[in-house]
PDB file of C-alpha atoms and ligand atoms in Angstrom:
ATOM      1  CA  MET K   1      -0.365  -0.166   0.049  1.00 55.00           C
ATOM      2  CA  ALA K   2       1.898   3.872  -0.904  1.00 66.00           C
ATOM      3  CA  ARG K   3       2.535   5.903   2.136  1.00 76.00           C
ATOM      4  CA  ARG K   4       0.952   8.743   3.036  1.00 88.00           C
ATOM      5  CA  LYS K   5       2.937  12.555   2.557  1.00 97.00           C
ATOM      6  CA  LYS K   6       2.810  13.120   5.847  1.00 98.00           C
ATOM      7  CA  ILE K   7       3.050  17.660   6.060  1.00 97.00           C
ATOM      8  CA  TYR K   8       3.265  18.251   9.415  1.00 96.00           C
ATOM      9  CA  GLU K   9       4.055  16.342  12.794  1.00 97.00           C
ATOM     10  CA  GLY K  10       2.740  17.909  15.947  1.00 95.00           C
ATOM     11  CA  LYS K  11       2.325  17.312  19.618  1.00 95.00           C
ATOM     12  CA  ALA K  12      -1.650  15.631  19.249  1.00 97.00           C
ATOM     13  CA  LYS K  13      -2.338  15.408  15.697  1.00 98.00           C
ATOM     14  CA  THR K  14      -0.109  14.620  12.298  1.00 98.00           C
ATOM     15  CA  LEU K  15      -1.412  16.143   9.305  1.00 98.00           C
ATOM     16  CA  TYR K  16      -1.420  14.428   5.745  1.00 98.00           C
ATOM     17  CA  GLU K  17      -1.719  14.764   1.836  1.00 98.00           C
ATOM     18  CA  GLY K  18      -5.983  15.016   1.634  1.00 98.00           C
ATOM     19  CA  PRO K  19      -7.480  12.647  -1.380  1.00 97.00           C
ATOM     20  CA  GLU K  20      -7.680  15.950  -3.516  1.00 96.00           C
ATOM     21  CA  PRO K  21      -6.182  19.363  -3.593  1.00 95.00           C
ATOM     22  CA  GLY K  22      -6.275  22.032  -0.678  1.00 96.00           C
ATOM     23  CA  THR K  23      -7.256  19.153   1.840  1.00 98.00           C
ATOM     24  CA  LEU K  24      -5.518  17.380   4.328  1.00 98.00           C
ATOM     25  CA  VAL K  25      -6.378  14.573   6.281  1.00 98.00           C
ATOM     26  CA  GLN K  26      -5.778  15.516  10.173  1.00 98.00           C
ATOM     27  CA  TYR K  27      -4.787  12.229  12.374  1.00 98.00           C
ATOM     28  CA  PHE K  28      -6.004  12.540  15.666  1.00 98.00           C
ATOM     29  CA  LYS K  29      -2.705  10.709  17.927  1.00 98.00           C
ATOM     30  CA  ASP K  30      -3.153   9.739  22.274  1.00 98.00           C
ATOM     31  CA  ASP K  31      -0.190  12.057  22.602  1.00 98.00           C
ATOM     32  CA  ALA K  32      -0.819  14.360  25.693  1.00 97.00           C
ATOM     33  CA  THR K  33       1.779  17.214  26.988  1.00 96.00           C
ATOM     34  CA  ALA K  34       2.136  19.760  28.440  1.00 95.00           C
ATOM     35  CA  PHE K  35       4.456  22.419  30.124  1.00 92.00           C
ATOM     36  CA  ASN K  36       5.766  22.664  26.572  1.00 88.00           C
ATOM     37  CA  ALA K  37       6.562  19.168  26.233  1.00 90.00           C
ATOM     38  CA  GLU K  38       8.117  18.725  29.443  1.00 94.00           C
ATOM     39  CA  LYS K  39       5.298  16.122  30.526  1.00 97.00           C
ATOM     40  CA  HIS K  40       4.376  13.699  28.127  1.00 97.00           C
ATOM     41  CA  ASP K  41       2.398  10.826  27.966  1.00 97.00           C
ATOM     42  CA  ILE K  42       0.273   8.510  25.956  1.00 97.00           C
ATOM     43  CA  ILE K  43      -3.602   8.439  26.797  1.00 97.00           C
ATOM     44  CA  GLU K  44      -5.144   5.423  25.210  1.00 97.00           C
ATOM     45  CA  GLY K  45      -8.175   6.666  23.396  1.00 97.00           C
ATOM     46  CA  LYS K  46      -7.804   9.826  23.929  1.00 98.00           C
ATOM     47  CA  GLY K  47      -6.738  11.614  20.308  1.00 98.00           C
ATOM     48  CA  VAL K  48     -10.648   9.055  18.753  1.00 98.00           C
ATOM     49  CA  LEU K  49     -12.353  11.531  21.949  1.00 98.00           C
ATOM     50  CA  ASN K  50     -10.995  14.517  20.541  1.00 98.00           C
ATOM     51  CA  ASN K  51     -12.020  13.422  17.170  1.00 98.00           C
ATOM     52  CA  ILE K  52     -15.576  12.986  17.824  1.00 98.00           C
ATOM     53  CA  LEU K  53     -15.670  16.280  19.853  1.00 98.00           C
ATOM     54  CA  SER K  54     -13.554  18.117  17.869  1.00 98.00           C
ATOM     55  CA  GLU K  55     -16.072  16.864  14.445  1.00 98.00           C
ATOM     56  CA  PHE K  56     -19.139  18.074  17.088  1.00 98.00           C
ATOM     57  CA  PHE K  57     -18.012  21.972  17.993  1.00 98.00           C
ATOM     58  CA  MET K  58     -17.362  22.297  14.241  1.00 98.00           C
ATOM     59  CA  LEU K  59     -20.353  20.914  12.497  1.00 98.00           C
ATOM     60  CA  GLY K  60     -22.411  23.114  15.010  1.00 98.00           C
ATOM     61  CA  LEU K  61     -20.100  25.666  14.349  1.00 98.00           C
ATOM     62  CA  GLY K  62     -21.298  25.248  10.720  1.00 98.00           C
ATOM     63  CA  GLN K  63     -25.160  24.989  11.374  1.00 98.00           C
ATOM     64  CA  ILE K  64     -24.370  28.886  13.227  1.00 98.00           C
ATOM     65  CA  GLY K  65     -22.250  29.947  10.274  1.00 98.00           C
ATOM     66  CA  VAL K  66     -19.233  30.288  12.052  1.00 98.00           C
ATOM     67  CA  PRO K  67     -16.520  28.985   9.397  1.00 98.00           C
ATOM     68  CA  THR K  68     -14.556  26.452  10.007  1.00 98.00           C
ATOM     69  CA  HIS K  69     -11.739  23.698   8.254  1.00 98.00           C
ATOM     70  CA  PHE K  70     -13.648  21.039   8.545  1.00 98.00           C
ATOM     71  CA  LEU K  71     -15.341  18.749   5.664  1.00 98.00           C
ATOM     72  CA  LYS K  72     -15.484  15.388   7.237  1.00 98.00           C
ATOM     73  CA  ARG K  73     -15.048  12.504   9.327  1.00 98.00           C
ATOM     74  CA  LEU K  74     -13.303   9.358   7.665  1.00 98.00           C
ATOM     75  CA  ASN K  75     -12.889   7.905  10.325  1.00 98.00           C
ATOM     76  CA  MET K  76     -12.393   7.268  14.594  1.00 97.00           C
ATOM     77  CA  ARG K  77      -8.891   8.972  14.208  1.00 98.00           C
ATOM     78  CA  GLU K  78      -9.159  11.326  11.451  1.00 98.00           C
ATOM     79  CA  GLN K  79     -10.919  13.529   9.472  1.00 98.00           C
ATOM     80  CA  LEU K  80     -10.707  15.764   5.858  1.00 98.00           C
ATOM     81  CA  VAL K  81      -9.905  19.425   6.804  1.00 98.00           C
ATOM     82  CA  ARG K  82      -9.357  22.108   4.359  1.00 98.00           C
ATOM     83  CA  SER K  83      -6.014  23.024   3.825  1.00 97.00           C
ATOM     84  CA  CYS K  84      -5.185  26.627   5.600  1.00 97.00           C
ATOM     85  CA  GLU K  85      -2.869  29.034   6.307  1.00 97.00           C
ATOM     86  CA  ILE K  86      -2.131  28.675   9.711  1.00 98.00           C
ATOM     87  CA  ILE K  87      -2.131  32.463  11.582  1.00 98.00           C
ATOM     88  CA  PRO K  88       0.512  31.877  13.926  1.00 98.00           C
ATOM     89  CA  LEU K  89      -1.458  33.044  16.939  1.00 98.00           C
ATOM     90  CA  GLU K  90      -2.940  31.177  19.930  1.00 98.00           C
ATOM     91  CA  ILE K  91      -6.118  33.317  20.401  1.00 98.00           C
ATOM     92  CA  ILE K  92      -7.337  32.450  23.622  1.00 99.00           C
ATOM     93  CA  VAL K  93     -11.220  33.746  25.359  1.00 99.00           C
ATOM     94  CA  ARG K  94     -11.618  33.530  29.213  1.00 99.00           C
ATOM     95  CA  ASN K  95     -14.620  33.876  30.522  1.00 99.00           C
ATOM     96  CA  TYR K  96     -13.525  32.494  33.849  1.00 99.00           C
ATOM     97  CA  ALA K  97     -10.265  33.122  35.720  1.00 98.00           C
ATOM     98  CA  ALA K  98      -7.750  30.031  34.998  1.00 98.00           C
ATOM     99  CA  GLY K  99      -3.940  29.217  34.585  1.00 98.00           C
ATOM    100  CA  SER K 100      -1.748  31.984  33.274  1.00 98.00           C
ATOM    101  CA  LEU K 101      -4.149  34.824  33.466  1.00 98.00           C
ATOM    102  CA  SER K 102      -4.452  33.595  37.272  1.00 98.00           C
ATOM    103  CA  LYS K 103      -0.994  33.916  37.824  1.00 98.00           C
ATOM    104  CA  ARG K 104      -0.169  36.435  36.518  1.00 98.00           C
ATOM    105  CA  LEU K 105      -2.797  38.641  37.792  1.00 98.00           C
ATOM    106  CA  GLY K 106      -3.067  37.314  40.942  1.00 98.00           C
ATOM    107  CA  ILE K 107      -7.029  36.443  40.558  1.00 98.00           C
ATOM    108  CA  ASP K 108      -8.164  33.272  42.304  1.00 98.00           C
ATOM    109  CA  GLU K 109      -8.784  30.933  39.989  1.00 98.00           C
ATOM    110  CA  GLY K 110     -12.957  30.196  39.352  1.00 98.00           C
ATOM    111  CA  THR K 111     -13.044  34.006  39.143  1.00 98.00           C
ATOM    112  CA  GLN K 112     -15.919  35.115  36.942  1.00 98.00           C
ATOM    113  CA  LEU K 113     -14.478  38.075  34.573  1.00 98.00           C
ATOM    114  CA  PRO K 114     -16.287  41.299  33.951  1.00 98.00           C
ATOM    115  CA  ARG K 115     -17.323  39.959  30.801  1.00 98.00           C
ATOM    116  CA  PRO K 116     -15.057  37.648  28.218  1.00 98.00           C
ATOM    117  CA  ILE K 117     -11.092  38.645  27.653  1.00 98.00           C
ATOM    118  CA  VAL K 118      -9.590  37.659  24.493  1.00 98.00           C
ATOM    119  CA  GLU K 119      -5.433  37.066  24.092  1.00 98.00           C
ATOM    120  CA  TYR K 120      -3.252  36.219  21.604  1.00 98.00           C
ATOM    121  CA  CYS K 121      -0.525  34.412  22.354  1.00 98.00           C
ATOM    122  CA  TYR K 122       2.089  34.304  19.639  1.00 98.00           C
ATOM    123  CA  LYS K 123       2.645  30.127  17.483  1.00 98.00           C
ATOM    124  CA  ASP K 124       6.410  29.142  19.231  1.00 96.00           C
ATOM    125  CA  ASP K 125       7.046  25.690  21.080  1.00 93.00           C
ATOM    126  CA  GLY K 126      10.557  27.499  21.445  1.00 95.00           C
ATOM    127  CA  LEU K 127       9.612  30.745  22.877  1.00 97.00           C
ATOM    128  CA  GLY K 128       7.014  29.314  25.121  1.00 95.00           C
ATOM    129  CA  ASP K 129       4.309  30.969  23.181  1.00 97.00           C
ATOM    130  CA  PRO K 130       4.073  34.256  24.979  1.00 98.00           C
ATOM    131  CA  LEU K 131       1.532  36.909  25.142  1.00 98.00           C
ATOM    132  CA  VAL K 132       1.416  39.415  22.437  1.00 98.00           C
ATOM    133  CA  THR K 133      -0.393  42.579  22.061  1.00 98.00           C
ATOM    134  CA  GLU K 134      -2.294  44.281  19.118  1.00 98.00           C
ATOM    135  CA  GLU K 135       0.892  46.201  18.431  1.00 98.00           C
ATOM    136  CA  HIS K 136       2.915  43.203  17.712  1.00 98.00           C
ATOM    137  CA  ILE K 137       0.832  41.700  15.537  1.00 98.00           C
ATOM    138  CA  ALA K 138       0.413  44.426  13.637  1.00 98.00           C
ATOM    139  CA  ALA K 139       4.482  45.662  13.757  1.00 98.00           C
ATOM    140  CA  PHE K 140       5.562  41.599  12.846  1.00 98.00           C
ATOM    141  CA  GLY K 141       2.447  41.715   9.826  1.00 98.00           C
ATOM    142  CA  TRP K 142       1.199  38.243  11.327  1.00 98.00           C
ATOM    143  CA  ALA K 143      -2.153  40.119  10.866  1.00 98.00           C
ATOM    144  CA  SER K 144      -3.441  43.030   9.229  1.00 97.00           C
ATOM    145  CA  GLN K 145      -5.242  45.022  11.302  1.00 97.00           C
ATOM    146  CA  GLN K 146      -8.932  43.737   8.832  1.00 97.00           C
ATOM    147  CA  ASP K 147      -7.718  40.372  10.357  1.00 98.00           C
ATOM    148  CA  MET K 148      -8.134  41.174  13.537  1.00 98.00           C
ATOM    149  CA  ASP K 149     -11.756  42.737  13.763  1.00 98.00           C
ATOM    150  CA  ASP K 150     -12.405  39.177  12.034  1.00 98.00           C
ATOM    151  CA  ILE K 151     -10.562  37.243  14.104  1.00 98.00           C
ATOM    152  CA  LEU K 152     -12.307  39.179  17.479  1.00 98.00           C
ATOM    153  CA  SER K 153     -15.186  38.569  16.419  1.00 98.00           C
ATOM    154  CA  LEU K 154     -14.733  34.795  15.315  1.00 98.00           C
ATOM    155  CA  ALA K 155     -13.527  33.864  18.800  1.00 98.00           C
ATOM    156  CA  LEU K 156     -16.559  35.661  20.295  1.00 98.00           C
ATOM    157  CA  ARG K 157     -18.928  33.266  18.411  1.00 98.00           C
ATOM    158  CA  VAL K 158     -17.140  30.806  19.511  1.00 99.00           C
ATOM    159  CA  ASN K 159     -17.328  31.814  22.653  1.00 99.00           C
ATOM    160  CA  ASP K 160     -20.915  32.578  22.700  1.00 98.00           C
ATOM    161  CA  PHE K 161     -21.439  29.313  20.788  1.00 98.00           C
ATOM    162  CA  MET K 162     -19.246  26.720  23.113  1.00 98.00           C
ATOM    163  CA  SER K 163     -20.526  28.211  26.418  1.00 98.00           C
ATOM    164  CA  GLY K 164     -23.969  28.106  25.246  1.00 98.00           C
ATOM    165  CA  VAL K 165     -23.758  23.888  24.465  1.00 98.00           C
ATOM    166  CA  MET K 166     -21.559  23.358  27.700  1.00 98.00           C
ATOM    167  CA  LEU K 167     -23.910  24.768  29.722  1.00 98.00           C
ATOM    168  CA  ALA K 168     -27.057  22.861  28.188  1.00 98.00           C
ATOM    169  CA  VAL K 169     -24.764  19.808  29.641  1.00 98.00           C
ATOM    170  CA  GLY K 170     -23.659  21.329  32.823  1.00 98.00           C
ATOM    171  CA  ILE K 171     -20.399  22.324  32.248  1.00 98.00           C
ATOM    172  CA  ARG K 172     -18.475  25.528  32.425  1.00 98.00           C
ATOM    173  CA  LEU K 173     -17.076  26.999  29.399  1.00 99.00           C
ATOM    174  CA  VAL K 174     -13.890  28.686  31.312  1.00 99.00           C
ATOM    175  CA  ASP K 175     -11.168  29.189  28.934  1.00 99.00           C
ATOM    176  CA  PHE K 176     -10.385  27.838  25.708  1.00 99.00           C
ATOM    177  CA  LYS K 177      -7.676  28.817  22.449  1.00 98.00           C
ATOM    178  CA  ILE K 178      -8.338  28.376  18.942  1.00 98.00           C
ATOM    179  CA  GLU K 179      -6.394  28.937  15.563  1.00 98.00           C
ATOM    180  CA  ILE K 180      -7.260  30.426  13.194  1.00 98.00           C
ATOM    181  CA  GLY K 181      -6.601  29.892   9.266  1.00 98.00           C
ATOM    182  CA  ARG K 182      -6.546  31.672   5.773  1.00 98.00           C
ATOM    183  CA  VAL K 183      -8.167  30.372   2.724  1.00 97.00           C
ATOM    184  CA  TYR K 184      -7.767  31.642  -0.807  1.00 94.00           C
ATOM    185  CA  ASP K 185     -10.921  32.081  -3.179  1.00 86.00           C
ATOM    186  CA  GLY K 186      -9.444  32.950  -5.918  1.00 89.00           C
ATOM    187  CA  ASP K 187      -8.432  36.416  -4.859  1.00 90.00           C
ATOM    188  CA  PHE K 188     -10.318  36.331  -1.829  1.00 93.00           C
ATOM    189  CA  GLN K 189      -8.847  35.273   1.754  1.00 94.00           C
ATOM    190  CA  ARG K 190     -11.087  34.729   3.824  1.00 96.00           C
ATOM    191  CA  LEU K 191     -10.844  33.632   7.743  1.00 98.00           C
ATOM    192  CA  VAL K 192     -11.948  30.070   9.545  1.00 98.00           C
ATOM    193  CA  ILE K 193     -11.417  28.521  12.200  1.00 98.00           C
ATOM    194  CA  ALA K 194      -8.628  25.997  12.116  1.00 98.00           C
ATOM    195  CA  ASP K 195      -6.726  22.867  14.285  1.00 98.00           C
ATOM    196  CA  GLU K 196      -9.274  21.567  17.069  1.00 98.00           C
ATOM    197  CA  ILE K 197     -11.850  22.633  19.133  1.00 98.00           C
ATOM    198  CA  SER K 198     -11.547  19.430  22.229  1.00 98.00           C
ATOM    199  CA  PRO K 199     -11.250  19.303  26.108  1.00 98.00           C
ATOM    200  CA  ASP K 200      -7.449  19.091  24.969  1.00 98.00           C
ATOM    201  CA  SER K 201      -8.068  23.297  24.273  1.00 98.00           C
ATOM    202  CA  CYS K 202     -10.478  24.415  26.275  1.00 98.00           C
ATOM    203  CA  ARG K 203     -11.302  24.262  30.661  1.00 98.00           C
ATOM    204  CA  LEU K 204     -14.360  22.650  31.666  1.00 98.00           C
ATOM    205  CA  TRP K 205     -15.711  23.178  34.944  1.00 98.00           C
ATOM    206  CA  ASP K 206     -19.034  20.802  36.487  1.00 98.00           C
ATOM    207  CA  ILE K 207     -21.139  23.732  37.289  1.00 98.00           C
ATOM    208  CA  LYS K 208     -22.690  22.102  40.248  1.00 98.00           C
ATOM    209  CA  THR K 209     -18.981  19.790  41.076  1.00 98.00           C
ATOM    210  CA  GLY K 210     -16.769  22.753  39.878  1.00 98.00           C
ATOM    211  CA  GLN K 211     -14.408  18.877  38.532  1.00 98.00           C
ATOM    212  CA  LYS K 212     -12.563  19.308  35.958  1.00 98.00           C
ATOM    213  CA  LEU K 213     -13.681  17.685  32.238  1.00 98.00           C
ATOM    214  CA  ASP K 214     -10.412  18.965  30.731  1.00 98.00           C
ATOM    215  CA  LYS K 215      -6.822  18.851  29.811  1.00 98.00           C
ATOM    216  CA  ASP K 216      -6.163  19.999  33.368  1.00 98.00           C
ATOM    217  CA  VAL K 217      -6.833  16.279  35.242  1.00 98.00           C
ATOM    218  CA  PHE K 218      -3.464  15.651  32.580  1.00 97.00           C
ATOM    219  CA  ARG K 219      -1.447  19.033  33.574  1.00 97.00           C
ATOM    220  CA  ARG K 220      -2.208  18.550  37.377  1.00 97.00           C
ATOM    221  CA  ASP K 221      -2.484  14.448  37.626  1.00 97.00           C
ATOM    222  CA  LEU K 222      -5.986  14.924  39.045  1.00 98.00           C
ATOM    223  CA  GLY K 223      -7.424  11.136  37.059  1.00 97.00           C
ATOM    224  CA  SER K 224      -7.892   9.661  34.621  1.00 97.00           C
ATOM    225  CA  LEU K 225      -8.116  11.903  31.716  1.00 98.00           C
ATOM    226  CA  THR K 226      -9.919   9.231  29.036  1.00 97.00           C
ATOM    227  CA  ASP K 227     -12.680   9.130  31.582  1.00 98.00           C
ATOM    228  CA  ALA K 228     -12.630  13.154  31.982  1.00 98.00           C
ATOM    229  CA  TYR K 229     -13.695  13.427  28.036  1.00 98.00           C
ATOM    230  CA  THR K 230     -15.601  10.664  28.011  1.00 98.00           C
ATOM    231  CA  GLU K 231     -17.822  12.128  30.553  1.00 98.00           C
ATOM    232  CA  VAL K 232     -18.054  16.063  28.342  1.00 98.00           C
ATOM    233  CA  ALA K 233     -18.393  13.319  24.997  1.00 98.00           C
ATOM    234  CA  ARG K 234     -21.667  11.315  26.991  1.00 98.00           C
ATOM    235  CA  ARG K 235     -22.994  14.141  27.957  1.00 98.00           C
ATOM    236  CA  LEU K 236     -23.026  16.164  24.281  1.00 98.00           C
ATOM    237  CA  GLY K 237     -24.450  12.877  23.616  1.00 98.00           C
ATOM    238  CA  VAL K 238     -21.532  11.915  20.820  1.00 97.00           C
ATOM    239  CA  MET K 239     -19.466   9.086  22.397  1.00 90.00           C
ATOM    240  CA  PRO K 240     -17.787   6.926  19.622  1.00 80.00           C
ATOM    241  CA  ASN K 241     -19.580   3.633  18.655  1.00 70.00           C
ATOM    242  CA  ASN K 242     -16.257   1.530  20.056  1.00 57.00           C
ATOM    243  CA  PRO K 243     -15.270   3.081  23.162  1.00 54.00           C
ATOM    244  CA  PRO K 244     -11.667   3.513  23.266  1.00 53.00           C
ATOM    245  CA  ALA K 245     -10.990   1.830  26.149  1.00 57.00           C
ATOM    246  CA  PRO K 246      -8.112  -0.422  25.855  1.00 57.00           C
ATOM    247  CA  GLY K 247      -8.176  -3.952  27.997  1.00 62.00           C
ATOM    248  CA  LYS K 248      -8.500  -7.545  27.774  1.00 66.00           C
ATOM    249  CA  PRO K 249     -10.172  -9.234  25.266  1.00 70.00           C
ATOM    250  CA  GLN K 250     -13.739 -10.449  26.651  1.00 67.00           C
ATOM    251  CA  LEU K 251     -15.294 -13.304  26.217  1.00 71.00           C
ATOM    252  CA  VAL K 252     -19.065 -13.270  24.555  1.00 66.00           C
ATOM    253  CA  ASN K 253     -21.365 -15.599  25.052  1.00 57.00           C
TER     254      ASN K 253
HETATM  255  N1  UDP W   1      -4.272  26.304  25.892  1.00 63.93           N
HETATM  256  C1  UDP W   1      -4.112  26.415  24.574  1.00 63.93           C
HETATM  257  N2  UDP W   1      -2.772  25.364  24.606  1.00 63.93           N
HETATM  258  C2  UDP W   1      -1.669  26.531  24.559  1.00 63.93           C
HETATM  259  C3  UDP W   1      -2.212  27.273  25.996  1.00 63.93           C
HETATM  260  C4  UDP W   1      -3.120  27.171  26.403  1.00 63.93           C
HETATM  261  O1  UDP W   1      -4.591  25.189  24.828  1.00 63.93           O
HETATM  262  O2  UDP W   1      -0.786  25.982  23.944  1.00 63.93           O
HETATM  263  C5  UDP W   1      -6.145  26.126  26.365  1.00 63.93           C
HETATM  264  C6  UDP W   1      -5.667  26.131  27.178  1.00 63.93           C
HETATM  265  O3  UDP W   1      -5.844  24.777  27.392  1.00 63.93           O
HETATM  266  C7  UDP W   1      -7.059  26.557  28.124  1.00 63.93           C
HETATM  267  C8  UDP W   1      -6.769  28.514  27.328  1.00 63.93           C
HETATM  268  O4  UDP W   1      -6.010  27.537  26.363  1.00 63.93           O
HETATM  269  O5  UDP W   1      -7.874  26.006  28.125  1.00 63.93           O
HETATM  270  C9  UDP W   1      -5.956  28.987  28.217  1.00 63.93           C
HETATM  271  O6  UDP W   1      -4.772  28.688  28.728  1.00 63.93           O
HETATM  272  P1  UDP W   1      -3.736  29.564  29.496  1.00 63.93           P
HETATM  273  O7  UDP W   1      -3.638  30.407  28.899  1.00 63.93           O
HETATM  274  O8  UDP W   1      -4.263  29.299  31.458  1.00 63.93           O
HETATM  275  O9  UDP W   1      -2.484  28.266  30.212  1.00 63.93           O
HETATM  276  P2  UDP W   1      -2.236  27.279  30.727  1.00 63.93           P
HETATM  277  O10 UDP W   1      -2.123  27.776  32.371  1.00 63.93           O
HETATM  278  O11 UDP W   1      -3.153  26.442  29.879  1.00 63.93           O
HETATM  279  O12 UDP W   1      -0.483  27.270  30.774  1.00 63.93           O
END
């Protein structure tokens, strides 16, 4: 069988050349990393869950008119996406204080913010994805003013959608990260939500108990990451048909 052409290998996903020009196959790995890849582990089934959850969120965004790179899910670990030029920014939206914001500003985790706060980090693992301002973005030409207006409005629409979807299943969307790409249609470019939206890139807390259902479970050694992601998938009604749980073969009567 012919080997596929690998375009890019990231920490949690690999991109392969797609079947048609302008498409890519996005493969979700089981690798979990944190603290700029200082902590690394294989969490069996994580890729399957993130593939299905990201499909669910991207399809929902498409239904409310937010453009995404998602085309279709191919199998348990892969989805077909439009190839795009990724803007080198991590766009973070926060509704409650947590993580680096809490550390930086000394605000207790869980404090509701007066309004959603959007932050930008420059995507560079070597530098640890540093926080940057719109001044840096404009001066270094990472995005134009028009792009920044569009990015802000996309980020807030994703926030409203994700907050609502999560609230409906008893989960608080504390914060999340998205990446945005450019696709070209002839002379025109437009921006689409790219990469993935999954519990790897969101903070999700159970509204009643405060239990963490996101990658902090791995970062902070709080228990089983697969159990946490499975709970999110279960509540959203998108559990995969073949549960990813590994285990010994079982006798079927
Ligand atoms: N995030 C991410 N990838 C990154 C950095 C952050 O997906 O490289 C997400 C993270 O999961 C959280 C939000 O962005 O939902 C805000 O992260 P924060 O800046 O608090 O960083 P952290 O505390 O995770 O280092």
